[in-house]
Amino acid sequence: MQTYGSSVVPMIEANYEMFTVVEKTIADFFISNEKEMDFSSGRMAKMLHVSEASLSRFAKKMGYDSLQAFKVALAEELTEGT
Protein backbone atom coordinates (compact mmCIF):
# COMPACT_ATOMS: atom_id res chain seq x y z
CA MET A 1 0.00 0.00 0.00
CA GLN A 2 1.20 3.50 -0.80
CA THR A 3 2.00 5.87 2.05
CA TYR A 4 3.22 9.44 2.52
CA GLY A 5 4.06 11.36 -0.61
CA SER A 6 0.92 10.40 -2.50
CA SER A 7 -2.22 12.47 -2.54
CA VAL A 8 -4.64 11.23 0.08
CA VAL A 9 -7.81 10.92 -2.02
CA PRO A 10 -6.18 9.13 -4.97
CA MET A 11 -4.54 6.78 -2.48
CA ILE A 12 -7.96 6.02 -0.95
CA GLU A 13 -9.46 5.44 -4.39
CA ALA A 14 -6.61 3.13 -5.42
CA ASN A 15 -7.18 0.89 -2.39
CA TYR A 16 -10.99 1.12 -2.22
CA GLU A 17 -11.73 -2.47 -3.23
CA MET A 18 -9.69 -3.81 -0.29
CA PHE A 19 -11.76 -1.95 2.32
CA THR A 20 -14.38 -3.39 4.63
CA VAL A 21 -17.93 -1.99 4.60
CA VAL A 22 -17.11 0.40 7.45
CA GLU A 23 -13.88 1.48 5.78
CA LYS A 24 -15.78 2.15 2.54
CA THR A 25 -18.17 4.39 4.48
CA ILE A 26 -15.20 6.37 5.77
CA ALA A 27 -13.52 6.36 2.35
CA ASP A 28 -16.67 7.61 0.64
CA PHE A 29 -16.75 10.58 3.00
CA PHE A 30 -13.16 11.57 2.27
CA ILE A 31 -13.52 11.00 -1.47
CA SER A 32 -16.63 13.19 -1.71
CA ASN A 33 -15.38 15.92 0.64
CA GLU A 34 -13.72 18.71 -1.31
CA LYS A 35 -13.59 21.47 1.28
CA GLU A 36 -11.87 22.10 4.57
CA MET A 37 -14.00 21.39 7.59
CA ASP A 38 -13.85 20.32 11.22
CA PHE A 39 -12.27 16.88 11.04
CA SER A 40 -12.49 16.20 14.78
CA SER A 41 -12.68 12.47 15.47
CA GLY A 42 -15.82 12.68 17.55
CA ARG A 43 -17.70 14.78 15.00
CA MET A 44 -16.71 12.56 12.09
CA ALA A 45 -17.55 9.39 14.00
CA LYS A 46 -21.05 10.67 14.81
CA MET A 47 -21.64 11.96 11.30
CA LEU A 48 -20.54 8.67 9.68
CA HIS A 49 -22.03 6.41 12.36
CA VAL A 50 -18.70 4.69 12.97
CA SER A 51 -16.44 4.51 16.01
CA GLU A 52 -13.43 6.72 16.56
CA ALA A 53 -11.39 3.51 16.66
CA SER A 54 -12.59 2.69 13.12
CA LEU A 55 -11.37 6.11 11.96
CA SER A 56 -8.01 5.48 13.57
CA ARG A 57 -7.68 2.02 12.02
CA PHE A 58 -8.59 3.47 8.62
CA ALA A 59 -5.81 6.07 8.88
CA LYS A 60 -3.31 3.39 9.86
CA LYS A 61 -4.45 1.15 7.01
CA MET A 62 -3.77 4.07 4.68
CA GLY A 63 -0.18 4.13 5.95
CA TYR A 64 -0.31 6.97 8.46
CA ASP A 65 0.99 6.70 12.00
CA SER A 66 -2.18 8.15 13.45
CA LEU A 67 -5.54 9.66 12.59
CA GLN A 68 -4.04 13.06 13.34
CA ALA A 69 -1.29 12.57 10.74
CA PHE A 70 -3.92 11.48 8.21
CA LYS A 71 -6.09 14.54 8.94
CA VAL A 72 -3.09 16.88 8.60
CA ALA A 73 -2.19 15.39 5.21
CA LEU A 74 -5.80 15.66 4.05
CA ALA A 75 -6.12 19.26 5.25
CA GLU A 76 -2.91 20.19 3.44
CA GLU A 77 -4.22 18.59 0.26
CA LEU A 78 -7.52 20.47 0.53
CA THR A 79 -5.70 23.75 1.19
CA GLU A 80 -3.50 23.26 -1.88
CA GLY A 81 -6.55 22.60 -4.01
CA THR A 82 -8.18 25.94 -3.20
PDB file of C-alpha atoms in Angstrom:
ATOM      1  CA  MET A   1       0.000   0.000   0.000  1.00  0.00           C
ATOM      2  CA  GLN A   2       1.202   3.502  -0.801  1.00  0.00           C
ATOM      3  CA  THR A   3       2.003   5.872   2.047  1.00  0.00           C
ATOM      4  CA  TYR A   4       3.219   9.439   2.522  1.00  0.00           C
ATOM      5  CA  GLY A   5       4.061  11.362  -0.613  1.00  0.00           C
ATOM      6  CA  SER A   6       0.916  10.401  -2.498  1.00  0.00           C
ATOM      7  CA  SER A   7      -2.224  12.467  -2.538  1.00  0.00           C
ATOM      8  CA  VAL A   8      -4.643  11.232   0.084  1.00  0.00           C
ATOM      9  CA  VAL A   9      -7.808  10.919  -2.020  1.00  0.00           C
ATOM     10  CA  PRO A  10      -6.181   9.133  -4.974  1.00  0.00           C
ATOM     11  CA  MET A  11      -4.543   6.783  -2.482  1.00  0.00           C
ATOM     12  CA  ILE A  12      -7.959   6.017  -0.953  1.00  0.00           C
ATOM     13  CA  GLU A  13      -9.456   5.437  -4.392  1.00  0.00           C
ATOM     14  CA  ALA A  14      -6.608   3.130  -5.417  1.00  0.00           C
ATOM     15  CA  ASN A  15      -7.180   0.894  -2.390  1.00  0.00           C
ATOM     16  CA  TYR A  16     -10.989   1.124  -2.225  1.00  0.00           C
ATOM     17  CA  GLU A  17     -11.733  -2.466  -3.234  1.00  0.00           C
ATOM     18  CA  MET A  18      -9.694  -3.811  -0.290  1.00  0.00           C
ATOM     19  CA  PHE A  19     -11.765  -1.945   2.318  1.00  0.00           C
ATOM     20  CA  THR A  20     -14.382  -3.392   4.635  1.00  0.00           C
ATOM     21  CA  VAL A  21     -17.931  -1.994   4.597  1.00  0.00           C
ATOM     22  CA  VAL A  22     -17.113   0.398   7.451  1.00  0.00           C
ATOM     23  CA  GLU A  23     -13.881   1.483   5.777  1.00  0.00           C
ATOM     24  CA  LYS A  24     -15.784   2.147   2.537  1.00  0.00           C
ATOM     25  CA  THR A  25     -18.172   4.394   4.479  1.00  0.00           C
ATOM     26  CA  ILE A  26     -15.198   6.369   5.765  1.00  0.00           C
ATOM     27  CA  ALA A  27     -13.516   6.359   2.353  1.00  0.00           C
ATOM     28  CA  ASP A  28     -16.674   7.615   0.636  1.00  0.00           C
ATOM     29  CA  PHE A  29     -16.748  10.578   3.004  1.00  0.00           C
ATOM     30  CA  PHE A  30     -13.156  11.570   2.275  1.00  0.00           C
ATOM     31  CA  ILE A  31     -13.519  10.996  -1.475  1.00  0.00           C
ATOM     32  CA  SER A  32     -16.627  13.188  -1.713  1.00  0.00           C
ATOM     33  CA  ASN A  33     -15.384  15.917   0.641  1.00  0.00           C
ATOM     34  CA  GLU A  34     -13.720  18.713  -1.307  1.00  0.00           C
ATOM     35  CA  LYS A  35     -13.589  21.474   1.285  1.00  0.00           C
ATOM     36  CA  GLU A  36     -11.872  22.101   4.566  1.00  0.00           C
ATOM     37  CA  MET A  37     -14.004  21.389   7.593  1.00  0.00           C
ATOM     38  CA  ASP A  38     -13.852  20.321  11.219  1.00  0.00           C
ATOM     39  CA  PHE A  39     -12.271  16.881  11.037  1.00  0.00           C
ATOM     40  CA  SER A  40     -12.490  16.195  14.781  1.00  0.00           C
ATOM     41  CA  SER A  41     -12.677  12.471  15.474  1.00  0.00           C
ATOM     42  CA  GLY A  42     -15.823  12.683  17.545  1.00  0.00           C
ATOM     43  CA  ARG A  43     -17.697  14.776  15.000  1.00  0.00           C
ATOM     44  CA  MET A  44     -16.706  12.561  12.087  1.00  0.00           C
ATOM     45  CA  ALA A  45     -17.546   9.390  14.004  1.00  0.00           C
ATOM     46  CA  LYS A  46     -21.046  10.668  14.812  1.00  0.00           C
ATOM     47  CA  MET A  47     -21.636  11.957  11.296  1.00  0.00           C
ATOM     48  CA  LEU A  48     -20.540   8.667   9.678  1.00  0.00           C
ATOM     49  CA  HIS A  49     -22.034   6.410  12.361  1.00  0.00           C
ATOM     50  CA  VAL A  50     -18.703   4.690  12.974  1.00  0.00           C
ATOM     51  CA  SER A  51     -16.443   4.507  16.005  1.00  0.00           C
ATOM     52  CA  GLU A  52     -13.430   6.720  16.561  1.00  0.00           C
ATOM     53  CA  ALA A  53     -11.385   3.505  16.662  1.00  0.00           C
ATOM     54  CA  SER A  54     -12.589   2.690  13.118  1.00  0.00           C
ATOM     55  CA  LEU A  55     -11.375   6.105  11.961  1.00  0.00           C
ATOM     56  CA  SER A  56      -8.006   5.483  13.571  1.00  0.00           C
ATOM     57  CA  ARG A  57      -7.684   2.019  12.022  1.00  0.00           C
ATOM     58  CA  PHE A  58      -8.589   3.467   8.616  1.00  0.00           C
ATOM     59  CA  ALA A  59      -5.814   6.073   8.884  1.00  0.00           C
ATOM     60  CA  LYS A  60      -3.311   3.392   9.863  1.00  0.00           C
ATOM     61  CA  LYS A  61      -4.452   1.148   7.009  1.00  0.00           C
ATOM     62  CA  MET A  62      -3.773   4.073   4.683  1.00  0.00           C
ATOM     63  CA  GLY A  63      -0.178   4.133   5.948  1.00  0.00           C
ATOM     64  CA  TYR A  64      -0.314   6.969   8.462  1.00  0.00           C
ATOM     65  CA  ASP A  65       0.990   6.698  12.003  1.00  0.00           C
ATOM     66  CA  SER A  66      -2.184   8.152  13.450  1.00  0.00           C
ATOM     67  CA  LEU A  67      -5.544   9.662  12.588  1.00  0.00           C
ATOM     68  CA  GLN A  68      -4.039  13.064  13.344  1.00  0.00           C
ATOM     69  CA  ALA A  69      -1.293  12.566  10.737  1.00  0.00           C
ATOM     70  CA  PHE A  70      -3.920  11.484   8.209  1.00  0.00           C
ATOM     71  CA  LYS A  71      -6.086  14.541   8.937  1.00  0.00           C
ATOM     72  CA  VAL A  72      -3.095  16.883   8.596  1.00  0.00           C
ATOM     73  CA  ALA A  73      -2.187  15.390   5.207  1.00  0.00           C
ATOM     74  CA  LEU A  74      -5.796  15.661   4.050  1.00  0.00           C
ATOM     75  CA  ALA A  75      -6.120  19.255   5.249  1.00  0.00           C
ATOM     76  CA  GLU A  76      -2.906  20.191   3.438  1.00  0.00           C
ATOM     77  CA  GLU A  77      -4.215  18.592   0.261  1.00  0.00           C
ATOM     78  CA  LEU A  78      -7.515  20.471   0.532  1.00  0.00           C
ATOM     79  CA  THR A  79      -5.701  23.750   1.193  1.00  0.00           C
ATOM     80  CA  GLU A  80      -3.502  23.258  -1.876  1.00  0.00           C
ATOM     81  CA  GLY A  81      -6.551  22.596  -4.006  1.00  0.00           C
ATOM     82  CA  THR A  82      -8.181  25.937  -3.197  1.00  0.00           C
TER      83      THR A  82
END
